[in-house]
Coordinates of C-alpha atoms in Angstrom, one line a residue:
M1 CA -0.1 -0.1 0.0
D2 CA 0.9 3.6 -0.6
K3 CA 0.0 7.1 -0.8
Q4 CA -1.6 6.9 -4.4
R5 CA -3.8 3.7 -3.7
V6 CA -4.9 5.4 0.1
M7 CA -6.1 8.5 -1.9
E8 CA -7.5 6.4 -5.1
L9 CA -9.3 3.5 -2.6
V10 CA -11.0 7.0 -0.6
K11 CA -12.3 8.1 -3.5
E12 CA -13.3 4.9 -5.0
E13 CA -15.2 3.9 -2.5
N14 CA -16.4 7.3 -0.9
V15 CA -14.8 7.6 1.7
R16 CA -15.6 10.6 3.5
F17 CA -13.7 10.2 8.1
I18 CA -10.2 8.9 8.4
R19 CA -9.6 7.5 12.0
L20 CA -5.9 7.8 12.7
Q21 CA -5.7 5.1 15.7
F22 CA -3.4 4.4 18.3
T23 CA -3.2 2.3 21.8
D24 CA -2.7 3.9 24.6
L25 CA 0.0 2.0 27.5
F26 CA -3.5 -0.5 28.7
G27 CA -4.4 -1.9 25.3
T28 CA -6.9 1.4 25.1
I29 CA -8.2 2.6 21.6
K30 CA -7.6 5.9 20.5
N31 CA -8.2 8.1 17.3
V32 CA -8.3 11.1 15.9
E33 CA -11.4 11.5 13.0
I34 CA -10.2 13.9 10.6
P35 CA -12.3 14.2 7.3
V36 CA -11.0 13.1 4.1
S37 CA -9.8 16.7 3.3
Q38 CA -7.2 16.5 5.8
L39 CA -6.1 13.3 4.4
P40 CA -2.7 14.0 2.3
K41 CA -2.1 16.2 5.7
A42 CA -2.2 13.2 7.4
L43 CA 0.0 10.8 5.1
D44 CA 2.7 13.6 4.9
N45 CA 3.0 12.3 8.6
K46 CA 2.0 16.3 9.7
M47 CA -0.7 15.6 12.2
M48 CA 0.0 16.6 15.4
F49 CA -2.0 16.2 18.7
D50 CA -1.4 16.6 22.8
G51 CA 0.5 13.4 23.9
S52 CA -0.2 14.9 27.7
S53 CA -4.0 13.9 27.5
I54 CA -2.8 10.8 26.7
E55 CA -2.8 8.3 29.9
G56 CA 1.2 6.5 30.4
F57 CA 2.7 8.9 27.8
V58 CA 4.0 12.6 27.8
R59 CA 4.5 15.7 30.2
I60 CA 2.6 18.7 29.6
E61 CA 6.0 20.6 28.4
E62 CA 7.2 17.7 25.9
S63 CA 3.4 17.6 24.9
D64 CA 3.3 17.9 21.7
M65 CA 3.4 14.6 19.1
Y66 CA 2.9 13.1 15.2
L67 CA 0.8 10.2 13.9
C68 CA 3.3 8.5 11.6
P69 CA 0.2 6.0 9.4
D70 CA 0.8 2.9 8.7
L71 CA -0.5 2.8 5.1
D72 CA -0.9 -1.5 5.1
T73 CA -3.4 -1.0 7.7
F74 CA -5.7 0.9 6.0
V75 CA -9.4 -0.7 6.3
I76 CA -12.7 0.6 5.0
F77 CA -15.2 -0.6 8.4
P78 CA -17.6 -2.1 6.4
W79 CA -21.5 -1.1 9.1
T80 CA -20.5 2.6 8.2
S81 CA -22.9 4.2 5.5
E82 CA -23.3 4.7 2.5
K83 CA -23.5 8.0 2.5
G84 CA -20.0 8.1 3.5
K85 CA -17.9 5.6 4.7
V86 CA -15.5 5.7 7.7
A87 CA -11.6 4.3 7.1
R88 CA -8.8 3.9 10.0
L89 CA -5.1 3.7 9.6
I90 CA -3.1 2.5 12.9
C91 CA -0.3 5.1 13.6
D92 CA 2.6 4.7 15.3
I93 CA 3.7 7.5 17.2
A94 CA 7.3 10.2 16.8
H95 CA 8.6 13.0 18.2
P96 CA 8.7 17.1 16.5
D97 CA 12.0 15.5 15.1
G98 CA 10.7 12.4 13.8
T99 CA 12.3 10.0 16.0
P100 CA 9.9 7.1 17.0
F101 CA 8.6 8.1 21.0
E102 CA 9.7 5.4 23.6
G103 CA 5.7 5.1 25.0
D104 CA 4.4 3.8 22.2
P105 CA 3.8 0.0 22.7
R106 CA 3.4 -0.7 18.9
A107 CA 6.8 1.0 18.6
N108 CA 8.2 -0.3 21.0
L109 CA 7.1 -3.9 20.0
K110 CA 8.9 -2.9 16.6
R111 CA 12.3 -2.5 18.2
V112 CA 12.0 -6.2 20.3
L113 CA 11.2 -8.0 16.8
I114 CA 14.8 -5.9 15.4
E115 CA 16.7 -7.4 18.6
M116 CA 15.2 -10.3 17.1
E117 CA 16.6 -10.1 13.9
E118 CA 20.3 -9.3 15.1
L119 CA 19.8 -13.2 16.1
G120 CA 19.0 -14.4 12.7
F121 CA 15.0 -15.0 12.7
T122 CA 13.1 -13.2 10.0
H123 CA 9.4 -13.4 11.7
F124 CA 7.8 -14.0 15.1
N125 CA 4.4 -15.1 14.3
L126 CA 1.4 -15.1 16.7
G127 CA -1.9 -16.7 16.3
P128 CA -4.2 -15.3 19.2
E129 CA -7.2 -16.7 20.8
P130 CA -9.4 -14.2 22.2
E131 CA -12.1 -15.1 24.6
F132 CA -15.1 -12.9 25.2
F133 CA -19.0 -12.4 27.0
L134 CA -21.3 -11.3 26.2
F135 CA -24.4 -10.1 28.4
K136 CA -28.0 -8.3 27.5
L137 CA -28.3 -5.1 27.5
D138 CA -31.4 -2.6 29.4
V139 CA -34.2 -1.0 27.4
N140 CA -32.0 2.3 28.4
G141 CA -28.7 0.2 26.4
N142 CA -26.7 0.3 29.8
P143 CA -25.5 -3.1 30.9
T144 CA -26.8 -5.8 32.6
L145 CA -25.2 -9.4 34.3
E146 CA -27.7 -11.1 32.0
L147 CA -25.7 -13.7 29.9
S148 CA -26.6 -13.5 26.5
D149 CA -27.1 -17.4 27.0
S150 CA -27.5 -20.9 28.8
G151 CA -25.0 -23.0 26.3
G152 CA -22.1 -24.1 26.7
Y153 CA -19.1 -25.6 25.0
F154 CA -19.9 -26.2 21.3
D155 CA -23.5 -26.0 21.8
L156 CA -25.7 -24.8 18.9
A157 CA -28.9 -22.7 18.8
P158 CA -31.4 -22.2 20.3
T159 CA -29.0 -22.4 23.5
D160 CA -26.4 -20.3 21.8
L161 CA -28.9 -17.3 21.3
G162 CA -25.4 -15.3 20.2
E163 CA -25.0 -17.8 17.6
N164 CA -26.3 -15.0 15.1
C165 CA -24.6 -12.3 17.2
R166 CA -21.0 -14.6 16.1
R167 CA -21.8 -15.0 12.7
D168 CA -22.4 -11.3 12.1
I169 CA -19.3 -10.7 13.3
V170 CA -17.1 -13.3 11.7
L171 CA -18.9 -12.1 8.3
E172 CA -17.8 -8.5 9.4
L173 CA -14.5 -9.9 9.7
E174 CA -14.0 -11.2 6.9
E175 CA -15.0 -8.5 5.1
M176 CA -12.2 -6.9 6.3
G177 CA -9.8 -9.6 5.5
F178 CA -9.2 -11.4 8.9
E179 CA -8.8 -15.2 7.7
V180 CA -11.0 -16.6 10.6
E181 CA -10.4 -20.4 11.4
A182 CA -12.9 -21.1 13.8
S183 CA -15.8 -19.2 16.1
H184 CA -17.9 -20.9 18.8
H185 CA -19.4 -21.3 22.3
E186 CA -17.0 -21.1 25.0
V187 CA -17.1 -23.4 27.8
A188 CA -19.2 -20.1 30.5
P189 CA -22.5 -19.5 29.9
G190 CA -22.6 -16.6 27.1
Q191 CA -19.5 -17.1 26.5
H192 CA -17.7 -17.2 22.6
E193 CA -14.1 -17.1 21.1
I194 CA -13.1 -16.7 17.2
D195 CA -9.7 -17.6 16.7
F196 CA -8.2 -16.0 13.3
K197 CA -5.3 -17.6 11.8
Y198 CA -1.2 -16.9 12.3
Q199 CA 0.3 -14.1 10.8
S200 CA 3.6 -11.3 11.8
A201 CA 3.4 -10.7 15.2
L202 CA 2.3 -7.0 14.5
K203 CA -0.3 -7.3 12.6
A204 CA -1.4 -10.5 14.6
C205 CA -1.5 -7.2 17.6
D206 CA -2.8 -4.8 15.1
D207 CA -5.6 -7.0 14.2
I208 CA -6.7 -7.8 17.6
Q209 CA -6.9 -3.9 18.0
T210 CA -9.3 -4.0 15.5
F211 CA -11.0 -7.9 16.5
K212 CA -11.9 -6.2 19.8
L213 CA -13.6 -3.2 18.3
V214 CA -15.6 -4.8 15.4
V215 CA -16.8 -7.4 18.2
K216 CA -18.0 -5.1 20.6
T217 CA -19.8 -2.6 18.0
I218 CA -21.3 -5.6 16.2
A219 CA -22.8 -6.9 19.3
R220 CA -23.8 -3.2 20.4
K221 CA -25.8 -3.7 17.0
H222 CA -28.0 -6.6 18.4
G223 CA -28.6 -4.7 22.0
L224 CA -25.6 -6.7 23.2
L225 CA -21.9 -5.6 25.6
A226 CA -19.6 -7.3 24.9
T227 CA -16.9 -7.0 27.6
F228 CA -13.4 -8.4 27.3
M229 CA -12.5 -8.4 30.6
P230 CA -11.4 -11.8 32.7
K231 CA -13.7 -13.4 34.4
P232 CA -16.8 -10.6 35.0
L233 CA -19.0 -13.5 36.8
F234 CA -17.9 -15.6 39.6
G235 CA -18.1 -20.0 39.9
I236 CA -17.9 -19.5 35.5
N237 CA -14.9 -19.8 33.6
G238 CA -12.5 -17.1 32.5
S239 CA -12.0 -15.3 29.7
G240 CA -8.8 -15.9 27.8
M241 CA -6.3 -15.1 25.4
H242 CA -4.1 -18.2 24.1
C243 CA -1.1 -17.5 22.4
N244 CA 0.1 -19.0 20.0
L245 CA 4.5 -18.1 19.6
S246 CA 6.6 -19.4 16.4
L247 CA 10.0 -17.9 15.1
F248 CA 10.5 -18.4 11.8
K249 CA 13.8 -18.1 9.4
G250 CA 12.6 -17.0 6.1
E251 CA 9.9 -20.2 4.8
A252 CA 11.0 -22.5 7.4
N253 CA 9.9 -22.8 11.3
A254 CA 12.6 -22.8 13.8
F255 CA 10.4 -24.7 16.6
Y256 CA 10.1 -27.2 13.9
D257 CA 12.4 -30.4 13.5
P258 CA 11.9 -34.3 12.4
D259 CA 14.4 -35.2 14.1
G260 CA 14.5 -34.1 17.3
P261 CA 12.4 -35.1 21.0
M262 CA 9.0 -34.3 19.9
E263 CA 9.5 -33.1 16.8
M264 CA 10.4 -29.4 18.4
S265 CA 14.2 -28.7 17.9
D266 CA 16.3 -26.9 20.2
T267 CA 15.1 -23.3 20.0
A268 CA 12.0 -24.3 21.0
R269 CA 13.0 -25.7 23.8
H270 CA 15.4 -22.6 24.3
F271 CA 12.5 -20.2 23.7
L272 CA 9.8 -22.4 25.7
A273 CA 12.6 -22.5 29.3
G274 CA 12.6 -18.8 28.5
I275 CA 9.1 -18.4 29.2
L276 CA 9.3 -20.2 32.5
K277 CA 12.1 -18.8 33.6
H278 CA 10.5 -15.2 33.1
A279 CA 6.6 -15.3 33.7
P280 CA 6.5 -14.4 37.4
G281 CA 8.6 -11.4 35.8
F282 CA 6.0 -10.9 32.8
T283 CA 2.8 -12.1 34.7
A284 CA 1.4 -8.3 35.2
I285 CA 1.6 -7.7 31.5
T286 CA 0.0 -10.7 30.5
N287 CA -2.9 -10.0 33.4
P288 CA -2.6 -6.5 33.9
T289 CA -6.2 -6.0 35.8
V290 CA -6.7 -6.3 39.1
N291 CA -9.3 -9.1 38.0
S292 CA -7.1 -10.8 35.8
Y293 CA -6.1 -12.8 38.7
K294 CA -10.0 -13.7 39.9
R295 CA -9.1 -16.3 36.2
L296 CA -5.9 -17.8 37.8
V297 CA -7.7 -19.7 39.8
P298 CA -7.8 -23.9 40.3
G299 CA -10.5 -25.4 38.3
Y300 CA -11.8 -23.7 35.8
E301 CA -9.6 -23.8 32.4
A302 CA -7.2 -21.2 33.3
P303 CA -3.1 -21.5 34.4
C304 CA -1.7 -21.2 37.8
Y305 CA 1.5 -22.9 37.4
V306 CA 4.8 -22.9 35.8
A307 CA 5.3 -26.1 34.0
W308 CA 4.9 -27.2 30.5
S309 CA 3.6 -30.6 28.3
C310 CA 2.6 -31.3 25.3
R311 CA -1.3 -33.1 26.8
N312 CA -2.1 -31.5 29.3
R313 CA -4.0 -28.1 29.7
S314 CA -3.4 -27.4 33.3
P315 CA 0.4 -25.8 32.6
L316 CA 1.3 -22.3 31.5
I317 CA 2.5 -23.9 28.1
R318 CA 1.1 -26.3 25.9
I319 CA 2.8 -28.0 22.8
P320 CA -0.1 -28.8 20.2
A321 CA 0.0 -31.7 18.4
S322 CA 0.4 -30.2 14.6
R323 CA 4.3 -29.6 13.4
G324 CA 5.8 -28.7 10.7
L325 CA 4.7 -25.0 9.5
S326 CA 2.7 -25.2 13.0
T327 CA 4.6 -26.4 15.6
R328 CA 3.9 -23.7 17.8
V329 CA 4.5 -22.9 22.0
E330 CA 1.1 -21.5 23.7
V331 CA 0.9 -19.3 25.8
R332 CA -2.5 -20.5 28.0
S333 CA -2.4 -17.5 30.8
V334 CA -2.7 -14.1 28.9
D335 CA -5.9 -12.4 28.5
P336 CA -8.0 -9.6 26.9
S337 CA -7.0 -6.9 29.0
A338 CA -3.3 -7.2 27.8
N339 CA -1.8 -4.4 25.8
P340 CA -1.0 -7.2 22.7
Y341 CA 1.5 -4.7 21.8
L342 CA 3.2 -5.2 25.3
A343 CA 2.8 -8.7 26.2
M344 CA 4.0 -9.6 22.7
A345 CA 6.8 -7.4 23.4
V346 CA 7.6 -9.7 26.7
L347 CA 6.9 -12.9 25.5
L348 CA 9.6 -12.4 23.3
S349 CA 11.8 -10.6 24.8
A350 CA 11.7 -13.8 27.4
G351 CA 11.6 -16.5 24.8
L352 CA 15.0 -14.9 23.0
D353 CA 16.5 -14.8 26.5
G354 CA 16.2 -18.3 26.5
V355 CA 17.8 -18.6 23.3
K356 CA 20.4 -16.5 23.2
N357 CA 21.4 -18.3 26.9
Q358 CA 20.4 -22.3 25.6
L359 CA 18.2 -22.5 28.3
K360 CA 17.6 -25.6 29.1
A361 CA 13.8 -27.0 29.7
P362 CA 12.3 -29.3 32.7
E363 CA 11.3 -32.4 31.9
P364 CA 6.9 -31.4 30.8
I365 CA 4.4 -32.4 33.0
D366 CA 1.5 -34.6 31.4
Q367 CA -0.4 -35.1 35.1
N368 CA -3.2 -32.6 35.7
I369 CA -1.2 -30.1 38.2
Y370 CA -4.4 -29.0 39.4
D371 CA -4.6 -32.2 41.2
M372 CA -1.1 -32.6 43.4
S373 CA -0.4 -31.6 46.3
R374 CA 1.7 -28.6 47.1
K375 CA 4.5 -31.4 48.1
E376 CA 4.6 -32.6 44.5
R377 CA 4.3 -29.4 42.6
S378 CA 7.7 -28.4 44.9
E379 CA 9.2 -32.5 44.1
N380 CA 8.5 -31.3 40.1
G381 CA 9.9 -27.7 40.5
I382 CA 6.6 -27.0 39.7
I383 CA 5.8 -22.7 40.8
D384 CA 2.8 -20.8 41.3
L385 CA 1.7 -17.6 39.2
P386 CA 2.2 -14.2 41.7
S387 CA -1.4 -14.8 42.5
T388 CA -2.3 -10.9 43.2
L389 CA -1.3 -7.9 40.7
A390 CA 0.4 -6.1 43.8
H391 CA 3.0 -10.0 43.6
A392 CA 2.9 -10.0 39.7
L393 CA 4.0 -6.0 39.9
E394 CA 6.7 -6.7 42.9
L395 CA 7.9 -9.4 40.5
L396 CA 8.2 -8.2 37.1
K397 CA 10.0 -5.4 39.2
E398 CA 13.1 -8.1 39.8
D399 CA 13.1 -8.8 36.2
E400 CA 15.3 -7.4 34.3
V401 CA 14.9 -8.9 30.7
I402 CA 11.3 -7.7 31.2
I403 CA 12.1 -4.7 32.3
K404 CA 14.2 -4.2 29.4
G405 CA 11.8 -5.5 27.1
L406 CA 9.5 -2.7 28.0
G407 CA 12.0 -0.4 28.0
D408 CA 12.4 2.0 30.8
H409 CA 9.3 5.0 29.9
L410 CA 6.3 1.8 29.9
F411 CA 7.6 0.2 32.6
E412 CA 8.1 3.1 34.9
H413 CA 4.1 4.5 34.0
F414 CA 2.6 0.7 34.1
V415 CA 4.4 0.0 37.3
E416 CA 3.7 3.5 38.8
S417 CA -0.3 3.5 36.9
K418 CA -1.2 -0.2 38.4
E419 CA 0.2 0.3 41.2
I420 CA -2.5 2.8 41.8
E421 CA -5.3 0.7 40.4
W422 CA -3.9 -1.5 43.3
D423 CA -4.3 0.6 45.7
M424 CA -7.7 1.6 45.4
F425 CA -8.8 -2.0 45.1
R426 CA -7.5 -1.9 48.2
I427 CA -8.5 0.6 50.1
Q428 CA -12.0 -0.1 48.8
I429 CA -15.1 -2.3 50.9
H430 CA -15.9 -5.5 49.0
P431 CA -19.8 -6.5 49.3
W432 CA -18.3 -10.1 49.8
E433 CA -16.9 -8.2 53.5
R434 CA -19.9 -7.0 54.3
E435 CA -21.4 -10.3 53.9
Q436 CA -19.3 -11.8 55.9
Y437 CA -19.4 -9.6 58.5
L438 CA -21.3 -7.0 59.5
T439 CA -22.9 -9.0 61.2
Q440 CA -20.5 -11.0 62.3
Y441 CA -18.6 -8.8 65.0

């Protein structure tokens, strides 16, 4: 895609407005909408905004920032009016002198990808599996806690009342260029999953952000709220975003070795070892909210323990059965509240540390870890993931590899903001406390 082609498409498709999108520290999509008359200015990277107004960006005395559109991200939103369509371009953030802004999560992922290339790899691929819940809206359009259905894993209509919504989401995604591989009802009532084909990590992260926007937009048209909150209800499964990761050298999957144990290469095992080593440190990034840790508990198919297996789904990492180009490491702890650019930066940094230092992976754990006693887990070298956001932040601050993967700016602003979030939660009085203690004491 180049400037001329973007201008041609805008004219051919009667696009009237352009959304210049970027992602803040917490993974929230931000955008500036401009009329098409301003598009040439935007394509010349001359659109300025106030960075001091964005969470985690800069102070007011250094607020001028420029939006630099990535032309390959141009897409027209299918649901917009024929009288004047809306298109979008995802942007990187630059300082006035044109240098990348170190607080831009997307630019930071690009930086880590360059480090990967310096080690001889050409691609870091990501296949995400984002899950979400659908809740009904009331007559005023406000969200309720009433789920869209009472279905379970792989159920069909009429039990799965979200099926029509999910189908419309898939159709919109396909019209926007997504290659959707599967969509289905998940384990919990009202819970759904849509999987799309793996891409290079940067493109996949862009797709995750677009996916969230499409899901929320189409759900609203069906009178539903779509939420990527990790654990909206007690007693049922939470929503994860399993991340299938692989490194390539050209057209060859560097994780595949037909002659290796389990047909996995040494690179795959080193990468896997790096993920395991740094899991306590990166969990604050991959599970960044207070609520994230309500999902990471035994009994609900979410991993709580740092281990790996080819068959077992209770550890942090699973190696799916497919081999050849599909050989991959599936990290199961990540949840969809994570900023995808930050999550991929720290996962790649952790894996590359394993490759660079040729870390040795422990033996796989093929029994159900949920059924093991604490003593059995200790004997097998299995440690727990952090149990709260506060604990995860402390472990993040001790992991130099993960800090380097974030860069000082993102690390410092993330920790500062999340410590405030934890304190706000910690000092609140919650309904459970009143139920337990109000009449007892």
